[in-house]
Amino acid sequence: MTKRVLIVEDNELNLKLFCDLLRAHAYECEPVRDGREAVERARAFAPDLVIMDIQLPHVSGLELIETLKADAVLKAIPIMAVTAYAARSDEDRIRGAGAEAYVSKPISVTRFVDSVAALV
């Protein structure tokens, strides 16, 4: 059965890269460019994993993680944060918000795909 991944990323190049990588590894992807649509799209798409940029316009990725984890239906879906924030304190803050995994940008393709596979 194909695993489904919701990708919340406002940067078009990163969004295309993530979708292309995951589709090449037989994942079904649902891109979301605006974080304000993420919760509704997660409910409609029912992903096995959410990949979340932290620096989003209009709403913080941290806020979205907390919102997803507070939702009775969505809280069990693992979240992998992908961000340019690379300090240890940033990772602690992101995991504290509820993300199960953290990958820093620029991504390592192998680490990215391995992290996704470990979560789904």
Coordinates of C-alpha atoms in Angstrom, one line a residue:
M1 CA 0.0 0.0 0.0
T2 CA 1.4 3.4 -1.0
K3 CA 2.3 5.7 1.9
R4 CA 0.9 9.2 1.8
V5 CA 3.0 12.3 2.7
L6 CA 1.7 15.8 3.2
I7 CA 4.4 18.3 2.6
V8 CA 4.0 21.8 4.0
E9 CA 6.6 24.0 2.3
D10 CA 6.3 27.5 0.9
N11 CA 9.5 27.4 -1.2
E12 CA 8.6 26.1 -4.7
L13 CA 12.1 24.5 -5.3
N14 CA 12.2 22.7 -2.0
L15 CA 8.6 21.6 -2.5
K16 CA 9.3 20.2 -5.9
L17 CA 12.5 18.5 -4.7
F18 CA 10.8 16.8 -1.7
C19 CA 7.9 15.6 -3.9
D20 CA 10.2 14.4 -6.7
L21 CA 12.3 12.5 -4.2
L22 CA 9.4 10.9 -2.4
R23 CA 7.5 10.0 -5.6
A24 CA 10.7 8.3 -6.9
H25 CA 10.6 6.2 -3.8
A26 CA 6.9 5.3 -4.3
Y27 CA 5.3 7.7 -1.9
E28 CA 2.1 9.6 -2.7
C29 CA 2.6 13.4 -2.0
E30 CA 0.2 16.2 -1.3
P31 CA 2.0 19.6 -1.5
V32 CA 0.7 22.5 0.6
R33 CA 2.3 25.9 -0.1
D34 CA 0.3 27.9 2.5
G35 CA 0.5 26.7 6.1
R36 CA -2.9 28.1 6.8
E37 CA -4.3 25.3 4.7
A38 CA -2.3 22.5 6.4
V39 CA -4.7 21.3 9.0
E40 CA -7.7 21.1 6.6
R41 CA -5.6 19.4 3.9
A42 CA -4.3 16.9 6.5
R43 CA -7.8 16.0 7.4
A44 CA -8.8 15.5 3.8
F45 CA -5.7 13.7 2.6
A46 CA -5.2 11.5 5.7
P47 CA -1.3 11.3 5.4
D48 CA 0.9 8.7 7.0
L49 CA 3.5 11.5 7.6
V50 CA 3.6 15.3 7.6
I51 CA 6.8 17.0 6.5
M52 CA 6.8 20.6 7.8
D53 CA 8.9 23.6 7.1
I54 CA 9.3 25.7 10.2
Q55 CA 9.7 29.1 8.5
L56 CA 6.4 29.7 6.8
P57 CA 4.6 32.9 6.0
H58 CA 1.4 33.7 7.9
V59 CA 1.7 30.9 10.5
S60 CA 4.8 29.4 12.2
G61 CA 5.6 25.7 11.5
L62 CA 5.9 25.3 15.3
E63 CA 2.4 26.6 15.8
L64 CA 1.2 24.2 13.1
I65 CA 2.9 21.2 14.7
E66 CA 1.3 22.1 18.0
T67 CA -2.1 22.4 16.3
L68 CA -1.8 19.1 14.6
K69 CA -0.7 17.4 17.8
A70 CA -3.7 18.9 19.7
D71 CA -6.2 17.6 17.2
A72 CA -7.8 14.3 18.2
V73 CA -7.9 12.9 14.7
L74 CA -4.4 14.1 13.5
K75 CA -2.3 13.8 16.6
A76 CA -1.1 10.3 15.8
I77 CA 0.4 11.3 12.4
P78 CA 4.2 11.7 12.7
I79 CA 5.7 15.0 11.8
M80 CA 9.2 15.6 10.3
A81 CA 10.4 19.2 10.5
V82 CA 12.7 20.3 7.7
T83 CA 14.3 23.7 8.5
A84 CA 17.3 25.9 8.1
Y85 CA 17.4 26.2 11.9
A86 CA 20.3 24.0 12.7
A87 CA 21.3 24.8 16.4
R88 CA 20.7 22.1 19.1
S89 CA 18.3 24.5 20.9
D90 CA 16.2 24.8 17.7
E91 CA 16.0 21.0 17.4
D92 CA 14.9 20.8 21.1
R93 CA 12.3 23.5 20.5
I94 CA 10.9 21.7 17.4
R95 CA 10.8 18.3 19.1
G96 CA 9.2 20.0 22.1
A97 CA 6.4 21.2 19.9
G98 CA 5.7 17.6 19.0
A99 CA 7.8 16.8 15.9
E100 CA 9.1 13.2 15.9
A101 CA 12.0 14.0 13.6
Y102 CA 14.1 16.9 12.4
V103 CA 16.2 17.3 9.3
S104 CA 18.2 20.5 8.6
K105 CA 18.4 22.3 5.3
P106 CA 20.2 22.0 3.0
I107 CA 19.0 18.3 3.1
S108 CA 21.1 15.3 2.5
V109 CA 19.0 13.3 0.0
T110 CA 19.9 10.0 1.7
R111 CA 19.2 11.2 5.2
F112 CA 15.9 12.8 4.1
V113 CA 14.6 9.6 2.4
D114 CA 15.9 7.4 5.3
S115 CA 14.1 9.7 7.9
V116 CA 10.9 9.4 5.9
A117 CA 11.1 5.7 5.7
A118 CA 11.8 5.4 9.4
L119 CA 8.6 7.4 10.3
V120 CA 6.2 5.6 8.0

